Amino acid sequence: MSNRPDTRKRLIGAARELFLEQGYAATGVAQILKKAGARSGSLYYFFPTKEDLLLAVLEDYRDLLWPLVIQPVFDRIDDPLERIFGVLDGYRQMLRMTKCTIGCPIGNLALELSGSHPQARKLIAQNFSGWTAAIEQCIVDAADRLPESADAYDLAQFVLTTMEGAVMLSRAYRKIDPFDTAVAQLREYFDLLVAQGTEWSRPRTPE
Amino acid sequence: MSNRPDTRKRLIGAARELFLEQGYAATGVAQILKKAGARSGSLYYFFPTKEDLLLAVLEDYRDLLWPLVIQPVFDRIDDPLERIFGVLDGYRQMLRMTKCTIGCPIGNLALELSGSHPQARKLIAQNFSGWTAAIEQCIVDAADRLPESADAYDLAQFVLTTMEGAVMLSRAYRKIDPFDTAVAQLREYFDLLVAQGTEWSRPRTPE
DNA sequence: GTCTATAACTCGATAGAC
DNA sequence: GTCTATCGAGTTATAGAC
């Protein structure tokens, strides 16, 4: 009857937002409970520890990557290379909407936790791999425009590298400029690869 | 007589290492005191708050950037473009020495603190700007090999973007591969720019 | 599944002697 | 400048009623 999500989901949602804004260590359980409108008894009924709640948040991100981040862009854009920049534009919108205070939720937690929380680190790597796989698909779909020497996986990982670095700089400077600069450079790189792929790689196929 | 650094410097050094390994929020004052071999009375004599100690650490990084990170590479390498990859190799060495648990100290703190600690955020941006300026100098020194359309500042910022993103992925995967992949892609980009800069931009200068 | 109350501990920071 | 002792608040997590 009620549209309110169940307690477990509210806890995950509240934790997600707070971890995103403040980080994991800086977010107290009490704060999560307040935001979720729940009591500690409920939280510890669902999650044995605060870290288990963190893992649930990361699993949530992993499961929502395709339906929320990738699929909407793929539905809107057909060209495989433009799909890549469409995904990147999604992060640009998040930065803009939050005045460059919030970027990629995974990257955020990656640097804070990868040294001290092994299970979280693995889930973060899984998130990265899922993201990379989507971009890799785009590159494979555009393989006929790129040089044969270009490796789809390496290129996809480089796109993720660029996105994460770009989000970091835009947050540090509180300006969208570093993000836009990075995306423009990445596009220039792709343009050069495409030029290289058409100018003397394609023409010689008939011979 | 004693070679032991004074207490203030020991506190900054201990805090630097712990912030680097664990992050700011996850590091307790007691832990810093233990590592530095000091008591809380000393810490709060030098620094009014824990955050002031953080700011001192960030100022330290800023002041040590040239003598520790940039100058040794510039002394060893003359070619301006190779200097860029020499600096990047310094971060590779740090990743390798720590089995990919520790990368760039600034990037680490950037994502954790830029949303909640304004003064730290500004010092982090200063660190980024100093780093970018060094790389920009390299690009300006190699301007005759690059296309005229290439902007030195934008390219330098893209190098930083790549480095920070690459360190993040290598830490998350606990493998050096993503870092190497990113550097290889960046080199390919520079190679393409150089090819573009020589093939039809230079020849027309005499005309 | 959710509530209240609280245990057990750590946090950042302070007071005052020396 | 450095020491010991400690404050008060906040932390994660638990116990037991409902």
Coordinates of C-alpha atoms (C1' of nucleotides) in Angstrom, one line a residue:
Chain A
M1 CA 0.0 0.0 0.0
S2 CA 2.6 2.5 1.1
N3 CA 5.1 3.7 -1.6
R4 CA 7.9 4.0 1.0
P5 CA 10.7 1.5 0.4
D6 CA 11.2 -1.1 3.0
T7 CA 13.7 -0.4 5.8
R8 CA 16.5 -2.3 4.3
K9 CA 16.4 -0.3 1.1
R10 CA 16.0 3.0 3.0
L11 CA 19.2 2.2 5.0
I12 CA 21.1 1.3 1.8
G13 CA 19.9 4.5 0.1
A14 CA 20.7 6.7 3.1
A15 CA 24.2 5.1 3.4
R16 CA 24.8 5.5 -0.3
E17 CA 24.1 9.2 -0.2
L18 CA 26.1 9.9 2.9
F19 CA 29.1 7.8 1.8
L20 CA 29.0 9.7 -1.5
E21 CA 29.0 13.1 0.2
Q22 CA 31.3 12.5 3.1
G23 CA 33.1 9.2 2.7
Y24 CA 32.8 6.0 4.6
A25 CA 34.8 6.7 7.7
A26 CA 33.4 10.2 8.2
T27 CA 29.8 8.9 8.1
G28 CA 28.5 7.7 11.5
V29 CA 25.8 5.1 11.9
A30 CA 23.7 7.5 13.8
Q31 CA 23.6 9.8 10.8
I32 CA 22.6 7.0 8.5
L33 CA 19.8 6.0 10.9
K34 CA 18.5 9.6 11.1
K35 CA 18.5 10.0 7.3
A36 CA 16.8 6.6 6.8
G37 CA 14.3 7.2 9.6
A38 CA 15.3 3.9 11.3
R39 CA 16.7 2.8 14.6
S40 CA 19.9 1.0 15.3
G41 CA 17.9 -2.2 16.1
S42 CA 16.7 -2.3 12.5
L43 CA 20.1 -1.6 11.0
Y44 CA 21.8 -4.4 12.9
Y45 CA 19.0 -6.7 12.2
F46 CA 19.8 -6.5 8.5
F47 CA 23.5 -5.8 8.6
P48 CA 25.9 -7.3 11.2
T49 CA 28.3 -4.4 10.9
K50 CA 28.6 -1.0 9.3
E51 CA 31.0 -2.6 6.8
D52 CA 28.3 -5.0 5.7
L53 CA 26.1 -2.1 4.9
L54 CA 28.9 -0.6 2.8
L55 CA 29.2 -3.9 0.9
A56 CA 25.4 -3.8 0.3
V57 CA 25.8 -0.3 -1.1
L58 CA 28.6 -1.4 -3.4
E59 CA 26.5 -4.4 -4.6
D60 CA 23.7 -2.0 -5.3
Y61 CA 25.9 0.1 -7.4
R62 CA 27.1 -2.9 -9.3
D63 CA 23.5 -4.1 -10.0
L64 CA 22.3 -0.6 -11.0
L65 CA 25.2 0.2 -13.4
W66 CA 23.5 -1.1 -16.5
P67 CA 19.9 -0.1 -15.9
L68 CA 20.7 3.4 -14.5
V69 CA 24.0 4.5 -16.1
I70 CA 24.5 2.6 -19.3
Q71 CA 21.2 1.5 -20.8
P72 CA 19.5 5.0 -20.9
V73 CA 22.5 6.3 -22.9
F74 CA 22.5 3.4 -25.2
D75 CA 18.7 3.8 -25.8
R76 CA 19.2 7.4 -26.7
I77 CA 22.4 7.2 -28.8
D78 CA 23.1 4.7 -31.6
D79 CA 26.6 5.5 -32.7
P80 CA 29.0 3.4 -30.6
L81 CA 31.7 6.1 -30.2
E82 CA 29.1 8.7 -29.3
R83 CA 27.7 6.3 -26.7
I84 CA 31.0 6.6 -24.9
F85 CA 30.8 10.3 -24.7
G86 CA 27.2 10.0 -23.8
V87 CA 28.1 8.0 -20.7
L88 CA 30.8 10.6 -19.8
D89 CA 28.2 13.3 -20.2
G90 CA 26.2 11.6 -17.5
Y91 CA 29.0 12.2 -15.0
R92 CA 29.3 15.8 -16.2
Q93 CA 25.6 16.3 -15.4
M94 CA 26.1 14.9 -11.9
L95 CA 29.0 17.3 -11.4
R96 CA 27.0 20.2 -12.6
M97 CA 23.9 19.5 -10.6
T98 CA 26.0 19.3 -7.4
K99 CA 28.3 22.3 -8.2
C100 CA 31.2 19.9 -8.7
T101 CA 30.9 18.5 -5.2
I102 CA 29.9 15.0 -6.2
G103 CA 31.2 12.9 -9.0
C104 CA 31.6 9.1 -9.3
P105 CA 30.5 7.3 -6.2
I106 CA 32.8 4.4 -6.9
G107 CA 35.9 6.4 -7.4
N108 CA 35.2 8.2 -4.2
L109 CA 35.2 5.0 -2.2
A110 CA 38.0 3.4 -4.2
L111 CA 40.8 5.5 -2.9
E112 CA 39.5 5.6 0.7
L113 CA 38.9 1.9 1.1
S114 CA 41.1 0.0 -1.3
G115 CA 43.9 0.0 1.2
S116 CA 42.0 -1.2 4.2
H117 CA 38.8 -3.0 3.3
P118 CA 39.6 -6.0 1.1
Q119 CA 36.0 -7.0 0.4
A120 CA 35.0 -3.5 -0.5
R121 CA 38.0 -3.3 -2.8
K122 CA 36.9 -6.3 -4.7
L123 CA 33.4 -5.0 -5.2
I124 CA 34.8 -1.7 -6.4
A125 CA 37.0 -3.5 -8.9
Q126 CA 33.9 -5.4 -10.0
N127 CA 32.1 -2.1 -10.5
F128 CA 35.0 -0.8 -12.6
S129 CA 35.1 -4.0 -14.7
G130 CA 31.3 -3.7 -15.4
W131 CA 31.8 -0.1 -16.5
T132 CA 34.8 -0.9 -18.6
A133 CA 32.9 -3.8 -20.3
A134 CA 30.1 -1.5 -21.4
I135 CA 32.7 0.9 -23.0
E136 CA 34.6 -2.0 -24.5
Q137 CA 31.4 -3.1 -26.2
C138 CA 31.2 0.4 -27.8
I139 CA 34.8 0.2 -29.1
V140 CA 34.3 -3.3 -30.5
D141 CA 31.2 -2.0 -32.3
A142 CA 33.3 0.8 -33.8
A143 CA 36.3 -1.4 -34.6
D144 CA 36.0 -0.8 -38.3
R145 CA 36.7 2.8 -37.8
L146 CA 39.7 2.3 -35.5
P147 CA 43.2 1.1 -36.3
E148 CA 43.7 -2.7 -36.0
S149 CA 46.4 -2.1 -33.5
A150 CA 43.9 -0.5 -31.1
D151 CA 43.0 -2.8 -28.2
A152 CA 39.4 -2.5 -27.2
Y153 CA 39.9 -3.4 -23.5
D154 CA 42.9 -1.1 -23.1
L155 CA 41.0 1.8 -24.7
A156 CA 38.0 1.2 -22.5
Q157 CA 40.1 1.1 -19.4
F158 CA 41.7 4.4 -20.5
V159 CA 38.3 5.9 -20.9
L160 CA 37.5 5.0 -17.3
T161 CA 40.9 6.3 -16.2
T162 CA 40.1 9.6 -17.9
M163 CA 36.7 9.8 -16.4
E164 CA 37.9 9.1 -12.8
G165 CA 40.8 11.5 -13.0
A166 CA 38.6 14.2 -14.6
V167 CA 36.0 13.9 -11.8
M168 CA 38.8 14.2 -9.2
L169 CA 40.2 17.3 -10.7
S170 CA 36.8 19.0 -11.1
R171 CA 35.9 18.3 -7.5
A172 CA 39.3 19.6 -6.3
Y173 CA 39.0 22.8 -8.3
R174 CA 35.2 23.0 -7.9
K175 CA 35.0 23.8 -11.6
I176 CA 33.7 21.8 -14.5
D177 CA 36.7 23.0 -16.7
P178 CA 39.1 20.1 -15.9
F179 CA 36.4 17.6 -16.7
D180 CA 35.6 19.3 -20.0
T181 CA 39.3 19.6 -20.8
A182 CA 39.8 15.9 -20.2
V183 CA 36.9 14.8 -22.3
A184 CA 38.0 17.1 -25.1
Q185 CA 41.5 15.6 -25.1
L186 CA 40.0 12.1 -25.0
R187 CA 37.9 13.0 -28.0
E188 CA 40.9 14.4 -29.8
Y189 CA 42.7 11.1 -29.2
F190 CA 39.7 9.1 -30.6
D191 CA 39.6 11.5 -33.6
L192 CA 43.3 10.8 -34.3
L193 CA 42.7 7.1 -33.9
V194 CA 39.8 7.2 -36.3
A195 CA 41.8 9.3 -38.8
Q196 CA 44.6 6.7 -38.5
G197 CA 42.1 3.9 -38.9
T198 CA 40.6 5.3 -42.1
E199 CA 43.5 6.9 -43.9
W200 CA 45.7 4.0 -44.5
S201 CA 44.4 1.0 -42.7
R202 CA 41.0 0.7 -44.4
P203 CA 42.1 1.5 -48.0
R204 CA 44.4 -1.4 -48.3
T205 CA 41.8 -4.0 -47.4
P206 CA 40.7 -4.7 -51.0
E207 CA 44.4 -5.3 -52.2
Chain B
M1 CA 73.5 16.9 18.1
S2 CA 70.6 14.4 17.6
N3 CA 69.6 13.6 14.0
R4 CA 66.0 13.1 15.1
P5 CA 63.7 15.6 13.5
D6 CA 62.0 17.9 15.9
T7 CA 58.6 17.0 17.2
R8 CA 56.7 19.2 14.8
K9 CA 58.3 17.6 11.8
R10 CA 57.8 14.1 13.3
L11 CA 54.1 14.8 13.8
I12 CA 53.7 16.0 10.2
G13 CA 55.7 13.0 8.9
A14 CA 53.6 10.5 10.9
A15 CA 50.4 12.2 9.9
R16 CA 51.4 12.2 6.2
E17 CA 52.1 8.5 6.2
L18 CA 48.9 7.5 8.0
F19 CA 46.7 9.8 6.0
L20 CA 48.3 8.3 2.9
E21 CA 47.6 4.7 4.0
Q22 CA 44.3 5.1 5.7
G23 CA 42.8 8.4 4.8
Y24 CA 42.1 11.4 7.0
A25 CA 39.0 10.5 8.9
A26 CA 40.1 6.9 9.5
T27 CA 43.3 8.1 11.2
G28 CA 43.0 8.9 14.9
V29 CA 45.1 11.4 16.7
A30 CA 46.2 8.7 19.1
Q31 CA 47.7 6.7 16.2
I32 CA 49.6 9.7 14.9
L33 CA 51.0 10.4 18.4
K34 CA 52.1 6.8 18.7
K35 CA 53.8 6.8 15.3
A36 CA 55.5 10.1 16.0
G37 CA 56.5 9.2 19.5
A38 CA 54.9 12.3 20.9
R39 CA 52.1 13.1 23.4
S40 CA 48.9 14.9 22.8
G41 CA 50.2 18.0 24.7
S42 CA 52.9 18.4 22.0
L43 CA 50.5 18.0 19.1
Y44 CA 48.0 20.5 20.4
Y45 CA 50.9 22.9 21.2
F46 CA 51.8 23.0 17.5
F47 CA 48.4 22.5 15.9
P48 CA 45.2 23.8 17.4
T49 CA 43.2 21.0 15.7
K50 CA 43.7 17.8 13.8
E51 CA 42.6 19.7 10.7
D52 CA 45.4 22.2 11.1
L53 CA 47.8 19.2 11.1
L54 CA 46.2 18.1 7.9
L55 CA 46.8 21.5 6.4
A56 CA 50.4 21.4 7.4
V57 CA 50.8 18.1 5.7
L58 CA 49.3 19.5 2.5
E59 CA 51.6 22.6 2.7
D60 CA 54.5 20.2 3.1
Y61 CA 53.5 18.3 -0.1
R62 CA 53.2 21.5 -2.0
D63 CA 56.7 22.7 -0.9
L64 CA 58.3 19.3 -1.6
L65 CA 56.8 18.8 -5.0
W66 CA 59.6 20.4 -7.0
P67 CA 62.6 19.2 -5.0
L68 CA 61.4 15.7 -4.5
V69 CA 59.1 14.8 -7.4
I70 CA 60.0 17.1 -10.3
Q71 CA 63.7 18.2 -10.1
P72 CA 65.2 14.7 -9.8
V73 CA 63.5 13.7 -13.0
F74 CA 64.4 16.9 -14.8
D75 CA 68.1 16.4 -13.7
R76 CA 68.1 12.9 -15.1
I77 CA 66.2 13.4 -18.4
D78 CA 66.7 16.2 -20.9
D79 CA 64.0 15.6 -23.5
P80 CA 60.9 17.5 -22.5
L81 CA 58.4 14.9 -23.6
E82 CA 60.4 12.1 -21.9
R83 CA 60.5 14.2 -18.7
I84 CA 56.7 13.9 -18.6
F85 CA 56.9 10.1 -18.7
G86 CA 59.8 10.2 -16.3
V87 CA 57.5 11.9 -13.7
L88 CA 54.8 9.4 -14.4
D89 CA 57.3 6.6 -13.8
G90 CA 58.0 7.9 -10.3
Y91 CA 54.4 7.2 -9.4
R92 CA 54.7 3.7 -11.0
Q93 CA 57.6 3.0 -8.7
M94 CA 55.6 4.1 -5.7
L95 CA 52.8 1.7 -6.7
R96 CA 55.3 -1.1 -7.3
M97 CA 57.1 -0.6 -4.0
T98 CA 53.8 -0.7 -2.1
K99 CA 52.2 -3.6 -4.1
C100 CA 49.7 -1.1 -5.5
T101 CA 48.4 -0.1 -2.1
I102 CA 49.7 3.5 -2.2
G103 CA 49.7 5.9 -5.1
C104 CA 49.4 9.7 -5.2
P105 CA 49.0 11.2 -1.7
I106 CA 47.1 14.2 -3.0
G107 CA 44.6 12.3 -5.1
N108 CA 44.0 10.2 -2.1
L109 CA 42.9 13.1 0.0
A110 CA 41.3 15.0 -2.8
L111 CA 38.2 12.8 -3.1
E112 CA 37.8 12.3 0.6
L113 CA 38.1 16.0 1.7
S114 CA 37.1 18.2 -1.2
G115 CA 33.5 18.0 -0.3
S116 CA 33.8 18.8 3.4
H117 CA 37.1 20.6 4.2
P118 CA 37.3 23.9 2.2
Q119 CA 40.8 24.9 3.3
A120 CA 42.2 21.4 2.5
R121 CA 40.5 21.5 -0.8
K122 CA 42.3 24.7 -1.8
L123 CA 45.7 23.3 -0.8
I124 CA 44.9 20.2 -2.8
A125 CA 44.1 22.4 -5.8
Q126 CA 47.4 24.3 -5.3
N127 CA 49.2 21.0 -5.3
F128 CA 47.5 20.0 -8.6
S129 CA 48.3 23.4 -10.1
G130 CA 52.0 23.1 -9.2
W131 CA 52.2 19.6 -10.7
T132 CA 50.4 20.7 -13.8
A133 CA 52.7 23.7 -14.2
A134 CA 55.8 21.4 -14.3
I135 CA 54.2 19.3 -17.0
E136 CA 53.1 22.4 -18.9
Q137 CA 56.7 23.6 -19.0
C138 CA 57.7 20.3 -20.6
I139 CA 55.0 20.7 -23.3
V140 CA 56.0 24.3 -24.0
D141 CA 59.6 23.2 -24.4
A142 CA 58.4 20.6 -26.9
A143 CA 56.0 22.9 -28.7
D144 CA 57.9 22.7 -32.0
R145 CA 57.1 19.0 -32.2
L146 CA 53.4 19.4 -31.4
P147 CA 50.6 20.8 -33.5
E148 CA 50.0 24.5 -33.1
S149 CA 46.4 23.7 -32.1
A150 CA 47.6 21.8 -29.0
D151 CA 47.1 23.8 -25.8
A152 CA 50.0 23.3 -23.3
Y153 CA 47.9 23.8 -20.2
D154 CA 45.1 21.6 -21.4
L155 CA 47.5 18.8 -22.3
A156 CA 49.3 19.1 -19.0
Q157 CA 46.0 18.9 -17.1
F158 CA 45.1 15.8 -19.1
V159 CA 48.4 14.2 -18.1
L160 CA 47.5 14.8 -14.4
T161 CA 44.0 13.5 -15.1
T162 CA 45.5 10.3 -16.6
M163 CA 47.9 9.8 -13.8
E164 CA 45.3 10.2 -11.0
G165 CA 42.8 8.0 -12.8
A166 CA 45.5 5.4 -13.4
V167 CA 46.7 5.3 -9.8
M168 CA 43.1 4.9 -8.7
L169 CA 42.5 1.9 -11.0
S170 CA 45.8 0.2 -10.1
R171 CA 45.0 0.5 -6.4
A172 CA 41.4 -0.8 -6.9
Y173 CA 42.7 -3.8 -8.9
R174 CA 45.9 -4.2 -6.9
K175 CA 47.7 -4.6 -10.2
I176 CA 50.1 -2.3 -12.1
D177 CA 48.4 -3.2 -15.4
P178 CA 45.8 -0.4 -15.5
F179 CA 48.5 2.2 -14.7
D180 CA 50.8 0.8 -17.5
T181 CA 47.8 0.7 -19.9
A182 CA 46.9 4.3 -19.2
V183 CA 50.5 5.5 -19.7
A184 CA 50.8 3.5 -22.9
Q185 CA 47.6 5.1 -24.2
L186 CA 48.8 8.6 -23.2
R187 CA 52.1 7.9 -25.0
E188 CA 50.2 6.8 -28.1
Y189 CA 48.2 10.1 -27.9
F190 CA 51.4 12.1 -27.7
D191 CA 52.9 10.1 -30.6
L192 CA 49.9 10.9 -32.7
L193 CA 50.1 14.5 -31.8
V194 CA 53.8 14.6 -32.7
A195 CA 53.1 12.8 -36.0
Q196 CA 50.5 15.4 -36.7
G197 CA 52.8 18.2 -35.7
T198 CA 55.6 17.2 -38.0
E199 CA 53.8 15.9 -41.0
W200 CA 52.0 18.9 -42.2
S201 CA 52.3 21.6 -39.6
R202 CA 56.1 22.1 -39.6
P203 CA 56.8 21.8 -43.4
R204 CA 54.7 24.8 -44.2
T205 CA 56.5 27.2 -41.9
P206 CA 59.1 28.4 -44.6
E207 CA 56.3 29.2 -47.0
Chain C
dG1 C1' 11.1 -6.5 12.4
dT2 C1' 11.3 -2.6 15.3
dC3 C1' 11.7 -0.3 19.7
dT4 C1' 14.6 1.8 23.9
dA5 C1' 18.4 1.9 26.6
dT6 C1' 23.0 1.4 27.1
dA7 C1' 27.5 -1.0 27.1
dA8 C1' 32.2 -0.5 25.8
dC9 C1' 35.1 2.0 23.6
dT10 C1' 37.5 5.7 20.9
dC11 C1' 37.3 10.3 19.4
dG12 C1' 39.3 15.1 19.3
dA13 C1' 40.7 18.2 22.6
dT14 C1' 41.9 20.5 27.3
dA15 C1' 44.0 21.6 32.0
dG16 C1' 47.6 22.3 34.6
dA17 C1' 52.1 20.7 36.5
dC18 C1' 56.8 20.8 35.3
Chain D
dG1 C1' 57.8 22.4 24.9
dT2 C1' 56.5 18.2 27.0
dC3 C1' 54.3 15.5 30.4
dT4 C1' 49.9 13.0 32.7
dA5 C1' 45.3 12.8 33.5
dT6 C1' 41.0 13.3 31.9
dC7 C1' 36.7 15.5 30.0
dG8 C1' 32.6 15.2 27.2
dA9 C1' 30.9 13.8 23.1
dG10 C1' 30.5 10.5 19.7
dT11 C1' 31.5 5.9 18.0
dT12 C1' 30.0 0.9 16.8
dA13 C1' 27.4 -2.5 18.4
dT14 C1' 24.3 -5.2 21.8
dA15 C1' 20.4 -6.7 25.0
dG16 C1' 16.0 -7.5 25.7
dA17 C1' 11.1 -6.0 25.6
dC18 C1' 7.5 -5.8 22.3

